[in-house]
Tab-separated table of C-alpha atoms in Angstrom:
chain	number	residue	atom	x	y	z
A	1	MET	CA	-5.114	-9.180	29.426
A	2	THR	CA	-5.550	-8.315	25.788
A	3	THR	CA	-5.744	-11.167	23.351
A	4	THR	CA	-5.151	-11.023	19.629
A	5	PRO	CA	-8.482	-10.986	17.676
A	6	GLY	CA	-9.079	-14.230	15.705
A	7	ARG	CA	-10.853	-12.534	12.839
A	8	ILE	CA	-10.145	-9.080	11.585
A	9	ALA	CA	-12.345	-7.390	9.011
A	10	ILE	CA	-10.820	-4.437	7.182
A	11	VAL	CA	-13.482	-2.348	5.298
A	12	GLY	CA	-11.782	-0.523	2.480
A	13	ALA	CA	-9.084	-2.081	0.260
A	14	SER	CA	-7.029	0.961	-0.738
A	15	ALA	CA	-3.737	2.201	0.719
A	16	ALA	CA	-4.815	2.294	4.317
A	17	GLY	CA	-6.696	-0.997	4.375
A	18	PHE	CA	-3.975	-2.762	2.432
A	19	ALA	CA	-1.302	-1.443	4.850
A	20	VAL	CA	-3.193	-2.915	7.822
A	21	ALA	CA	-3.342	-6.336	6.152
A	22	ASN	CA	0.205	-6.217	5.028
A	23	GLU	CA	1.562	-5.174	8.336
A	24	LEU	CA	-0.523	-7.757	10.236
A	25	ARG	CA	1.022	-10.502	8.257
A	26	ASP	CA	4.493	-8.978	8.450
A	27	GLN	CA	4.131	-9.018	12.231
A	28	GLY	CA	3.287	-12.731	12.120
A	29	TYR	CA	-0.483	-12.512	12.617
A	30	ASP	CA	-1.976	-15.823	11.440
A	31	GLY	CA	-5.704	-15.239	12.041
A	32	THR	CA	-8.400	-14.546	9.385
A	33	ILE	CA	-8.104	-11.190	7.596
A	34	SER	CA	-11.097	-10.111	5.442
A	35	LEU	CA	-10.260	-7.151	3.150
A	36	ILE	CA	-13.379	-5.651	1.810
A	37	GLY	CA	-13.311	-3.192	-1.174
A	38	ALA	CA	-16.141	-1.668	-3.216
A	39	GLU	CA	-13.930	-1.538	-6.269
A	40	ALA	CA	-13.376	-4.730	-8.239
A	41	LEU	CA	-9.640	-3.954	-8.824
A	42	PRO	CA	-7.036	-5.232	-6.388
A	43	PRO	CA	-5.580	-2.594	-4.067
A	44	TYR	CA	-3.774	0.150	-5.986
A	45	ASP	CA	-2.059	3.468	-5.543
A	46	ARG	CA	-4.192	6.612	-6.244
A	47	PRO	CA	-1.729	9.479	-6.408
A	48	PRO	CA	-0.441	8.631	-9.935
A	49	LEU	CA	-4.022	8.916	-11.263
A	50	SER	CA	-3.743	12.734	-11.344
A	51	LYS	CA	-0.025	12.952	-12.253
A	52	ARG	CA	0.302	10.646	-15.263
A	53	LYS	CA	-1.701	9.732	-18.319
A	54	ALA	CA	-2.702	6.312	-19.625
A	55	ILE	CA	-2.003	4.396	-16.374
A	56	ASP	CA	-2.094	0.630	-16.268
A	57	ILE	CA	-3.222	-1.192	-13.106
A	58	ASP	CA	0.046	-3.181	-13.079
A	59	ASP	CA	2.023	-0.040	-12.756
A	60	ILE	CA	0.144	1.074	-9.644
A	61	ALA	CA	-0.927	-2.168	-7.857
A	62	LEU	CA	0.077	-2.110	-4.183
A	63	ALA	CA	1.009	-5.785	-4.444
A	64	ASP	CA	1.430	-8.055	-7.416
A	65	LEU	CA	-0.772	-11.178	-7.544
A	66	GLY	CA	1.878	-13.385	-6.065
A	67	LYS	CA	2.315	-11.174	-3.047
A	68	LEU	CA	-1.414	-10.720	-2.625
A	69	GLU	CA	-1.910	-14.457	-2.613
A	70	ALA	CA	0.878	-14.903	-0.102
A	71	LEU	CA	-0.891	-12.568	2.312
A	72	ASP	CA	-3.653	-15.231	2.520
A	73	LEU	CA	-6.610	-12.779	2.685
A	74	ASN	CA	-10.288	-13.347	2.479
A	75	LEU	CA	-10.423	-10.785	-0.368
A	76	CYS	CA	-13.943	-9.367	-0.903
A	77	LEU	CA	-13.407	-7.081	-3.923
A	78	GLY	CA	-16.251	-5.417	-5.850
A	79	GLN	CA	-18.330	-5.839	-2.765
A	80	ARG	CA	-19.656	-2.876	-0.853
A	81	ALA	CA	-20.169	-2.735	2.865
A	82	VAL	CA	-23.501	-1.170	3.822
A	83	GLY	CA	-23.587	-1.441	7.582
A	84	LEU	CA	-21.559	-2.174	10.718
A	85	ASP	CA	-23.055	-3.957	13.643
A	86	THR	CA	-20.878	-3.537	16.678
A	87	ILE	CA	-23.072	-5.657	18.977
A	88	ASP	CA	-23.168	-8.852	16.891
A	89	LYS	CA	-19.781	-7.884	15.363
A	90	ILE	CA	-20.582	-8.097	11.654
A	91	VAL	CA	-20.059	-6.089	8.559
A	92	ARG	CA	-23.253	-6.145	6.453
A	93	MET	CA	-22.626	-6.432	2.726
A	94	ALA	CA	-24.673	-5.026	-0.104
A	95	ASP	CA	-25.414	-8.482	-1.345
A	96	GLY	CA	-26.911	-9.471	2.050
A	97	ARG	CA	-23.961	-11.475	3.341
A	98	ALA	CA	-22.332	-10.803	6.620
A	99	VAL	CA	-18.633	-10.772	7.497
A	100	ARG	CA	-17.951	-11.641	11.033
A	101	TRP	CA	-15.204	-10.101	13.044
A	102	ASP	CA	-13.533	-9.882	16.464
A	103	ALA	CA	-11.941	-6.571	15.472
A	104	CYS	CA	-12.830	-4.212	12.638
A	105	VAL	CA	-10.870	-1.538	10.805
A	106	ILE	CA	-12.685	1.247	9.034
A	107	ALA	CA	-10.609	2.338	6.031
A	108	THR	CA	-13.299	3.471	3.573
A	109	GLY	CA	-11.540	6.630	2.552
A	110	ALA	CA	-13.330	9.586	1.177
A	111	ASP	CA	-15.774	10.294	-1.638
A	112	PRO	CA	-15.344	13.173	-4.061
A	113	ILE	CA	-17.847	15.991	-3.733
A	114	ARG	CA	-19.905	16.332	-6.888
A	115	ILE	CA	-21.176	19.338	-8.672
A	116	PRO	CA	-24.562	19.233	-10.456
A	117	GLY	CA	-24.048	18.993	-14.194
A	118	VAL	CA	-20.477	17.840	-13.879
A	119	ASP	CA	-20.114	14.139	-14.460
A	120	SER	CA	-16.313	13.793	-14.029
A	121	VAL	CA	-14.562	13.524	-10.740
A	122	LEU	CA	-11.196	11.756	-10.046
A	123	ARG	CA	-10.886	9.304	-7.216
A	124	THR	CA	-10.747	5.878	-8.820
A	125	MET	CA	-9.140	4.110	-11.739
A	126	ALA	CA	-12.481	3.960	-13.499
A	127	ASP	CA	-12.830	7.817	-13.091
A	128	ALA	CA	-9.283	8.179	-14.553
A	129	HIS	CA	-10.348	6.117	-17.614
A	130	VAL	CA	-13.379	8.218	-18.211
A	131	ILE	CA	-11.386	11.434	-17.995
A	132	GLN	CA	-8.684	10.065	-20.223
A	133	SER	CA	-11.227	9.112	-22.904
A	134	ARG	CA	-12.819	12.590	-22.752
A	135	LEU	CA	-9.461	14.387	-22.867
A	136	ASP	CA	-8.309	12.300	-25.878
A	137	ARG	CA	-10.894	14.306	-27.962
A	138	ALA	CA	-11.086	17.562	-26.003
A	139	GLY	CA	-9.272	20.758	-27.041
A	140	SER	CA	-10.275	22.573	-23.871
A	141	VAL	CA	-11.012	21.604	-20.351
A	142	ALA	CA	-12.319	23.422	-17.365
A	143	ILE	CA	-11.235	22.253	-13.900
A	144	ILE	CA	-13.465	23.334	-10.996
A	145	GLY	CA	-11.278	23.512	-7.874
A	146	ALA	CA	-7.745	24.741	-7.453
A	147	GLY	CA	-6.674	22.478	-4.600
A	148	VAL	CA	-3.938	19.842	-4.834
A	149	LEU	CA	-6.000	17.645	-7.202
A	150	GLY	CA	-7.199	20.526	-9.397
A	151	CYS	CA	-3.651	21.936	-9.703
A	152	GLU	CA	-2.215	18.529	-10.624
A	153	LEU	CA	-4.951	18.053	-13.257
A	154	ALA	CA	-4.164	21.471	-14.616
A	155	SER	CA	-0.497	20.530	-15.137
A	156	LEU	CA	-1.399	17.150	-16.559
A	157	THR	CA	-3.987	18.479	-19.016
A	158	VAL	CA	-1.948	21.443	-20.143
A	159	SER	CA	0.892	18.959	-20.917
A	160	MET	CA	-1.644	17.214	-23.203
A	161	ASN	CA	-1.976	20.478	-25.144
A	162	CYS	CA	-5.463	21.240	-23.826
A	163	ALA	CA	-6.534	24.886	-23.160
A	164	VAL	CA	-7.037	24.673	-19.440
A	165	THR	CA	-9.129	26.961	-17.232
A	166	VAL	CA	-9.139	26.458	-13.481
A	167	ILE	CA	-12.025	27.937	-11.502
A	168	ASP	CA	-12.023	28.460	-7.746
A	169	GLY	CA	-13.874	30.540	-5.190
A	170	LEU	CA	-10.645	31.402	-3.392
A	171	PRO	CA	-8.310	34.152	-4.606
A	172	GLY	CA	-5.575	31.757	-5.533
A	173	PRO	CA	-4.638	28.179	-6.128
A	174	MET	CA	-4.226	26.126	-2.841
A	175	GLN	CA	-4.633	29.509	-1.062
A	176	ASN	CA	-6.496	28.027	1.938
A	177	ARG	CA	-3.623	25.651	2.530
A	178	LEU	CA	-0.434	27.458	1.620
A	179	GLY	CA	-1.338	31.052	2.277
A	180	THR	CA	-1.354	34.030	-0.102
A	181	SER	CA	2.337	34.444	-0.937
A	182	VAL	CA	2.975	30.839	-1.829
A	183	SER	CA	-0.351	30.691	-3.636
A	184	ASP	CA	0.656	33.711	-5.787
A	185	ARG	CA	3.892	31.902	-6.676
A	186	LEU	CA	1.930	28.854	-7.547
A	187	ARG	CA	-0.401	30.815	-9.741
A	188	ARG	CA	2.536	32.226	-11.581
A	189	HIS	CA	3.953	28.747	-12.054
A	190	HIS	CA	0.743	27.566	-13.713
A	191	GLU	CA	0.288	30.752	-15.757
A	192	GLU	CA	3.763	30.379	-17.196
A	193	ALA	CA	2.801	26.868	-18.410
A	194	GLY	CA	-0.373	28.265	-20.073
A	195	VAL	CA	-3.070	27.578	-17.510
A	196	MET	CA	-5.767	30.264	-17.232
A	197	PHE	CA	-7.481	31.000	-13.948
A	198	ARG	CA	-10.947	32.310	-12.976
A	199	LEU	CA	-10.451	32.957	-9.262
A	200	GLY	CA	-12.721	34.289	-6.657
A	201	GLN	CA	-15.601	32.807	-8.694
A	202	THR	CA	-18.073	30.239	-7.633
A	203	VAL	CA	-19.921	28.048	-10.201
A	204	SER	CA	-23.527	28.991	-10.590
A	205	ASP	CA	-24.579	26.425	-13.100
A	206	VAL	CA	-23.143	23.902	-15.553
A	207	ALA	CA	-24.855	22.981	-18.804
A	208	GLY	CA	-23.791	20.635	-21.535
A	209	ASN	CA	-22.564	17.107	-22.201
A	210	PRO	CA	-19.394	15.252	-23.484
A	211	ASP	CA	-20.549	15.438	-27.070
A	212	GLN	CA	-21.435	19.102	-27.291
A	213	GLY	CA	-19.255	20.644	-24.651
A	214	TYR	CA	-20.071	22.558	-21.627
A	215	ARG	CA	-20.957	26.060	-20.553
A	216	ILE	CA	-20.069	26.899	-17.001
A	217	GLY	CA	-21.769	29.961	-15.416
A	218	LEU	CA	-19.782	31.891	-12.878
A	219	SER	CA	-20.886	34.000	-9.954
A	220	ASP	CA	-19.788	37.249	-11.634
A	221	GLY	CA	-22.093	36.526	-14.608
A	222	GLY	CA	-19.215	35.371	-16.829
A	223	THR	CA	-19.009	31.997	-18.470
A	224	VAL	CA	-16.370	29.409	-19.373
A	225	GLN	CA	-16.836	27.177	-22.454
A	226	ALA	CA	-14.907	23.873	-22.476
A	227	ASP	CA	-15.067	20.515	-24.219
A	228	ALA	CA	-14.585	18.729	-20.929
A	229	VAL	CA	-15.098	19.648	-17.332
A	230	ILE	CA	-13.795	17.995	-14.161
A	231	ALA	CA	-14.890	18.689	-10.582
A	232	ALA	CA	-11.983	18.694	-8.060
A	233	VAL	CA	-13.598	20.390	-5.094
A	234	GLY	CA	-12.533	18.056	-2.301
A	235	CYS	CA	-13.829	14.955	-0.605
A	236	ARG	CA	-16.087	13.880	2.261
A	237	PRO	CA	-15.100	11.038	4.502
A	238	ALA	CA	-16.958	7.887	3.358
A	239	THR	CA	-19.050	7.238	6.509
A	240	GLY	CA	-22.566	6.960	4.978
A	241	TRP	CA	-22.512	3.208	5.531
A	242	LEU	CA	-22.011	3.736	9.276
A	243	LYS	CA	-25.217	5.822	9.796
A	244	ASP	CA	-27.072	3.077	11.566
A	245	SER	CA	-24.072	1.999	13.706
A	246	ASP	CA	-22.951	3.376	17.035
A	247	VAL	CA	-19.542	4.263	15.712
A	248	PRO	CA	-18.886	8.003	16.517
A	249	VAL	CA	-18.906	10.000	13.258
A	250	ASN	CA	-18.028	13.732	12.997
A	251	ASN	CA	-15.951	14.698	10.011
A	252	GLY	CA	-14.917	11.067	9.711
A	253	VAL	CA	-14.660	8.323	12.265
A	254	VAL	CA	-13.730	9.917	15.626
A	255	CYS	CA	-10.809	8.028	17.201
A	256	ASP	CA	-8.579	8.458	20.190
A	257	GLU	CA	-4.736	8.701	19.894
A	258	ASN	CA	-4.603	4.957	19.342
A	259	CYS	CA	-6.936	5.240	16.303
A	260	ARG	CA	-9.591	3.431	18.262
A	261	ALA	CA	-13.211	4.537	17.760
A	262	MET	CA	-14.657	2.111	20.285
A	263	PRO	CA	-13.626	-1.246	21.718
A	264	GLY	CA	-12.483	-3.452	18.854
A	265	VAL	CA	-13.117	-0.861	16.170
A	266	PHE	CA	-10.369	1.196	14.659
A	267	ALA	CA	-9.983	3.585	11.686
A	268	ALA	CA	-7.142	4.467	9.340
A	269	GLY	CA	-6.569	6.741	6.372
A	270	ASP	CA	-8.697	9.486	4.905
A	271	VAL	CA	-11.740	8.468	6.918
A	272	ALA	CA	-10.099	8.621	10.388
A	273	ASN	CA	-10.443	11.771	12.484
A	274	TRP	CA	-8.048	10.858	15.297
A	275	PHE	CA	-6.369	12.668	18.145
A	276	ASN	CA	-2.768	13.414	17.243
A	277	PRO	CA	-0.967	13.904	20.536
A	278	ARG	CA	1.995	15.572	18.864
A	279	PHE	CA	-0.160	18.516	17.855
A	280	GLY	CA	-2.637	18.186	20.708
A	281	ARG	CA	-5.743	18.108	18.438
A	282	HIS	CA	-7.960	15.916	16.382
A	283	MET	CA	-7.152	15.781	12.669
A	284	ARG	CA	-8.184	14.048	9.479
A	285	VAL	CA	-5.430	13.757	6.900
A	286	GLU	CA	-6.218	12.990	3.310
A	287	HIS	CA	-2.520	12.200	2.437
A	288	ARG	CA	-1.030	9.055	0.820
A	289	MET	CA	1.630	8.875	3.371
A	290	ASN	CA	-0.825	8.961	6.270
A	291	ALA	CA	-2.760	5.985	4.767
A	292	THR	CA	0.242	3.760	5.085
A	293	GLU	CA	1.476	5.011	8.393
A	294	GLN	CA	-1.908	4.872	10.067
A	295	GLY	CA	-2.577	1.514	8.591
A	296	MET	CA	0.603	0.169	10.047
A	297	ALA	CA	-0.091	1.816	13.379
A	298	VAL	CA	-3.601	0.226	13.559
A	299	ALA	CA	-2.207	-3.214	12.680
A	300	ASN	CA	0.130	-2.909	15.625
A	301	GLN	CA	-2.762	-1.759	17.836
A	302	LEU	CA	-4.690	-4.876	16.792
A	303	LEU	CA	-1.762	-6.921	18.001
A	304	ALA	CA	-1.707	-5.104	21.358
A	305	ARG	CA	1.756	-3.659	20.739
A	306	GLY	CA	0.670	-0.266	19.403
A	307	GLN	CA	1.761	3.142	20.401
A	308	PRO	CA	-0.157	6.416	20.263
A	309	PHE	CA	-0.139	7.507	16.647
A	310	ASP	CA	1.654	10.884	16.497
A	311	PRO	CA	2.984	11.354	13.024
A	312	ILE	CA	4.244	14.503	11.377
A	313	PRO	CA	1.898	14.574	8.352
A	314	PHE	CA	3.512	14.677	4.991
A	315	PHE	CA	2.244	15.399	1.493
A	316	TRP	CA	3.763	16.011	-1.853
A	317	THR	CA	2.298	17.268	-5.128
A	318	ASP	CA	3.887	17.269	-8.585
A	319	GLN	CA	2.659	19.922	-10.826
A	320	GLY	CA	4.542	20.047	-14.095
A	321	ASP	CA	8.232	20.561	-13.127
A	322	LEU	CA	7.242	21.705	-9.668
A	323	LYS	CA	7.723	19.340	-6.762
A	324	LEU	CA	6.029	20.796	-3.720
A	325	GLN	CA	6.367	18.969	-0.382
A	326	VAL	CA	5.080	19.733	3.091
A	327	HIS	CA	5.991	18.165	6.421
A	328	GLY	CA	3.772	19.015	9.365
A	329	LEU	CA	0.969	21.505	9.286
A	330	VAL	CA	0.710	24.589	7.180
A	331	GLY	CA	-2.175	27.064	6.935
A	332	PRO	CA	-3.138	30.465	5.461
A	333	ASP	CA	-3.282	32.139	8.823
A	334	MET	CA	0.247	31.157	9.842
A	335	GLU	CA	3.429	33.226	9.914
A	336	ILE	CA	5.952	32.236	7.260
A	337	VAL	CA	9.776	32.402	7.652
A	338	ARG	CA	12.071	31.634	4.728
A	339	LEU	CA	14.726	29.105	5.673
A	340	ASP	CA	16.640	28.645	2.475
A	341	GLY	CA	16.439	29.104	-1.305
A	342	GLU	CA	17.588	30.810	-4.418
A	343	SER	CA	16.964	34.401	-5.125
A	344	ASP	CA	14.887	33.779	-8.268
A	345	ASP	CA	12.319	31.761	-6.247
A	346	LYS	CA	12.791	28.642	-8.402
A	347	ARG	CA	13.668	26.739	-5.101
A	348	PHE	CA	12.984	27.520	-1.540
A	349	VAL	CA	12.210	26.085	1.888
A	350	LEU	CA	9.759	27.900	4.280
A	351	ALA	CA	8.765	27.355	7.890
A	352	TYR	CA	5.109	27.920	8.985
A	353	LEU	CA	4.702	29.098	12.571
A	354	ARG	CA	1.707	29.306	14.900
A	355	GLU	CA	2.094	31.322	18.071
A	356	GLY	CA	5.884	31.259	17.718
A	357	LEU	CA	6.124	27.512	17.246
A	358	ILE	CA	7.169	25.874	14.004
A	359	GLU	CA	4.362	23.538	12.954
A	360	GLY	CA	5.276	22.901	9.375
A	361	VAL	CA	7.987	23.218	6.661
A	362	LEU	CA	7.418	23.509	2.908
A	363	GLY	CA	9.880	22.759	0.171
A	364	TRP	CA	9.465	24.170	-3.386
A	365	ASN	CA	11.687	22.082	-5.701
A	366	MET	CA	14.089	21.634	-2.719
A	367	ALA	CA	13.372	18.085	-1.359
A	368	GLN	CA	16.699	17.301	0.261
A	369	MET	CA	17.006	20.557	2.139
A	370	LEU	CA	13.369	20.252	3.212
A	371	ARG	CA	14.103	16.927	4.806
A	372	LYS	CA	16.807	18.516	6.868
A	373	ALA	CA	14.359	21.216	7.997
A	374	ARG	CA	11.881	18.702	9.283
A	375	PRO	CA	13.441	18.404	12.724
A	376	LEU	CA	12.485	22.020	13.292
A	377	ILE	CA	8.853	21.066	13.673
A	378	GLY	CA	7.680	21.495	17.234
A	379	ARG	CA	10.547	23.880	17.998
A	380	PRO	CA	10.330	27.573	18.809
A	381	ARG	CA	11.284	30.323	16.357
A	382	ALA	CA	14.677	30.668	18.038
A	383	ALA	CA	15.657	27.234	16.722
A	384	ILE	CA	15.792	28.591	13.157
A	385	ALA	CA	19.015	30.588	13.776
A	386	ASP	CA	20.856	27.444	15.018
A	387	TRP	CA	19.533	25.321	12.214
A	388	ALA	CA	20.760	27.824	9.572
A	389	LYS	CA	24.256	27.259	10.821
B	1	MET	CA	24.139	-15.319	3.887
B	2	GLY	CA	23.713	-12.323	6.181
B	3	LYS	CA	23.138	-9.780	3.441
B	4	LEU	CA	20.136	-8.000	1.938
B	5	LYS	CA	19.701	-7.055	-1.662
B	6	VAL	CA	18.198	-3.598	-2.008
B	7	GLU	CA	16.908	-2.158	-5.258
B	8	ILE	CA	15.553	1.273	-5.856
B	9	ILE	CA	13.319	2.378	-8.781
B	10	GLN	CA	14.262	6.013	-9.349
B	11	ASP	CA	11.524	6.483	-11.982
B	12	LYS	CA	8.839	5.776	-9.392
B	13	CYS	CA	10.491	7.735	-6.532
B	14	VAL	CA	8.652	10.963	-5.517
B	15	GLY	CA	11.372	12.280	-3.286
B	16	ALA	CA	9.499	12.034	-0.046
B	17	GLY	CA	12.629	11.251	1.861
B	18	GLN	CA	10.911	8.776	4.233
B	19	CYS	CA	13.476	6.138	3.457
B	20	VAL	CA	16.274	8.433	4.650
B	21	PHE	CA	14.439	9.037	7.989
B	22	ALA	CA	14.010	5.222	8.349
B	23	ALA	CA	17.475	4.035	7.243
B	24	PRO	CA	19.962	6.935	6.851
B	25	ASP	CA	22.982	4.552	6.357
B	26	VAL	CA	21.363	3.008	3.284
B	27	PHE	CA	19.394	5.707	1.547
B	28	ASP	CA	20.020	9.400	0.632
B	29	GLN	CA	18.478	11.885	-1.703
B	30	ARG	CA	19.925	13.742	-4.718
B	31	GLU	CA	20.375	17.403	-3.814
B	32	GLU	CA	18.815	18.747	-6.968
B	33	ASP	CA	15.491	16.942	-7.084
B	34	GLY	CA	15.335	14.734	-3.868
B	35	ILE	CA	15.227	11.502	-5.834
B	36	VAL	CA	16.530	8.500	-3.816
B	37	VAL	CA	20.181	7.410	-3.936
B	38	LEU	CA	21.274	3.982	-2.690
B	39	LEU	CA	24.340	4.201	-0.522
B	40	ASP	CA	24.620	0.446	0.183
B	41	GLU	CA	23.262	-2.146	-2.294
B	42	ASP	CA	23.895	-5.178	-0.088
B	43	PRO	CA	23.618	-3.985	3.533
B	44	ASP	CA	24.141	-6.344	6.385
B	45	ILE	CA	21.041	-8.298	7.526
B	46	SER	CA	21.198	-6.600	10.925
B	47	LYS	CA	19.756	-3.526	9.227
B	48	ALA	CA	16.717	-5.485	7.892
B	49	PRO	CA	14.151	-3.951	10.246
B	50	GLU	CA	14.924	-0.345	9.313
B	51	ILE	CA	15.273	-1.128	5.606
B	52	ARG	CA	11.996	-3.053	5.544
B	53	LYS	CA	10.432	-0.111	7.317
B	54	ALA	CA	11.738	2.229	4.618
B	55	ALA	CA	10.319	0.005	1.880
B	56	LYS	CA	6.878	-0.162	3.619
B	57	LEU	CA	6.748	3.553	4.242
B	58	CYS	CA	7.822	4.598	0.774
B	59	PRO	CA	4.702	6.280	-0.631
B	60	ALA	CA	5.807	5.427	-4.245
B	61	MET	CA	6.726	1.808	-3.600
B	62	ALA	CA	10.060	2.518	-5.116
B	63	ILE	CA	12.152	0.240	-2.861
B	64	LEU	CA	12.488	-3.545	-3.230
B	65	VAL	CA	14.219	-5.671	-0.608
B	66	GLU	CA	15.355	-9.303	-0.901
B	67	GLU	CA	17.358	-11.552	1.222
B	68	SER	CA	20.346	-12.744	-0.748
């Protein structure tokens, strides 16, 4: 017989950790929930940070204070977890305290990769404030990395009348995710807005400071000069604090299909590398949607009424007037079939296939039609003809 | 009694469509930009589980639900 744990410690107080706590209470759990977060701010939503300027915490809080109080949490904010002891069942805190648990959820997210000489990254509200203050007095900005975050920052900064240069080692923006043809279309979208690209270039060195500006050396010997520079070259799962624990770590916390890393220990959100039975492989998904869904799934696991977690991943990105959305899995090595769209390529829906099977669908300014295409995921190519009717 | 009050915030909506998967009788999306449309402002309480799921899943927190 499984019994419900009396004390649950959730390490990480962002979207995934908050979703666990919220769902536990929603399902009637009345035990002790400790929600531990390294940031001092109450749980908030991160995607708006790269999409809008001058954001206030009240606009993006995951719960207002009344709701947060009603959840009756042992909130440990501004307090960093530094270790996990799975024998004595405690989370060790930076200030020496210990938080005891009967079940623990690891939801520590991911940390942005830093580039020497570049002091701006974007992950937290504090990061966003630093970037905002720099951009307020910058005429030009260099963004290193043309992934989702770099592209969103390009649209945001170009809308603030900055001269924007985006640098990436790949031949096109988001190329390693979307493939060459969609990446080319995305490049055109940004160039039409005034963004400049230096592609196929790695950064060899960065010199400068916020007062005097920066000089970024590129692998072809060229340079980019800019008043501000932001690194957006991806994240690593935040597992450093687990190094002395016996929790299995390999590109995140390795979990089974129930998001369980070991007895009594679960993971959710960006940090979880779990086995998704729908696709038959382990995956780690740094998407906002996954944080909520996986958090809710883990809460139900904790209450012994969980099901294997087999979502169709979803992400969206807003880049200027472009709304790009993806259900399922897409990749540069996959075959692409056009499902719908307008002839001028302002709107379209694509299917991405691997070995004849549809694994993902992408919508370019075509959200409603994309939703209707989602049921194709997991179906063979032949299903497309029926769907089109 | 027996009704829910549902409110949507179109300015926050990102057009993910998750609410339509969860509660297709209550939510739809605009064809042109995918922004949420409310089909039923005071749905029957029997639909509460799916509507609450839609509100929880919404990645933009653009759905508010109250019992009226």
